[in-house]
Amino acid sequence: MDYVALKNVVATLITPANPDALAHVHGGMAVLLLARLITRRSLATPIPLACVAALQLLNECIDRYNHGSWRWPDTIADTVNTLFWPTVLFIGLRWRRERQAGTSTEQLPAT
């Protein structure tokens, strides 16, 4: 079985309604969490998000090789679906970290 056929089978098993789009959403989140566990870095650091972006780039390069050309609408949609929620989590957690750091210094008594 070639890469494209295997990817389609896995995507259909994960999400039968719209296999490709939702498989990218699930895949992006799974890679994010695995990268967080493996690297032991917080989701508020760019390392887990960079892992998702790197694997998405690799996946799209493999798609380009297998299809023989870039399919830009598909590539853009796949990338947005893969990176959207990991990016939202990164921004939200980063923002929360900054807010908590600001409030903790404000609560310290003056010496």
PDB file of C-alpha atoms in Angstrom, residues 7 20-21 24-25 56 59-60 63 72-83:
ATOM      1  CA  LYS A   7      -3.154   8.119   4.660  1.00  0.00           C
ATOM      2  CA  ASP A  20      -9.025  14.819   5.236  1.00  0.00           C
ATOM      3  CA  ALA A  21      -9.958  18.036   7.038  1.00  0.00           C
ATOM      4  CA  HIS A  24      -5.502  17.146   9.962  1.00  0.00           C
ATOM      5  CA  VAL A  25      -7.131  18.754  13.010  1.00  0.00           C
ATOM      6  CA  GLN A  56       3.030  19.412   8.557  1.00  0.00           C
ATOM      7  CA  ASN A  59       3.596  15.816   5.151  1.00  0.00           C
ATOM      8  CA  GLU A  60       2.910  18.395   2.450  1.00  0.00           C
ATOM      9  CA  ASP A  63       2.021  14.864  -0.779  1.00  0.00           C
ATOM     10  CA  TRP A  72      -2.189  24.773  -3.480  1.00  0.00           C
ATOM     11  CA  PRO A  73      -5.839  24.867  -2.358  1.00  0.00           C
ATOM     12  CA  ASP A  74      -5.403  21.465  -0.685  1.00  0.00           C
ATOM     13  CA  THR A  75      -2.000  22.377   0.781  1.00  0.00           C
ATOM     14  CA  ILE A  76      -3.292  25.634   2.263  1.00  0.00           C
ATOM     15  CA  ALA A  77      -6.426  24.003   3.695  1.00  0.00           C
ATOM     16  CA  ASP A  78      -4.403  21.139   5.200  1.00  0.00           C
ATOM     17  CA  THR A  79      -1.938  23.561   6.784  1.00  0.00           C
ATOM     18  CA  VAL A  80      -4.673  25.768   8.255  1.00  0.00           C
ATOM     19  CA  ASN A  81      -6.534  22.728   9.615  1.00  0.00           C
ATOM     20  CA  THR A  82      -3.363  21.289  11.144  1.00  0.00           C
ATOM     21  CA  LEU A  83      -1.976  24.469  12.708  1.00  0.00           C
TER      22      LEU A  83
END
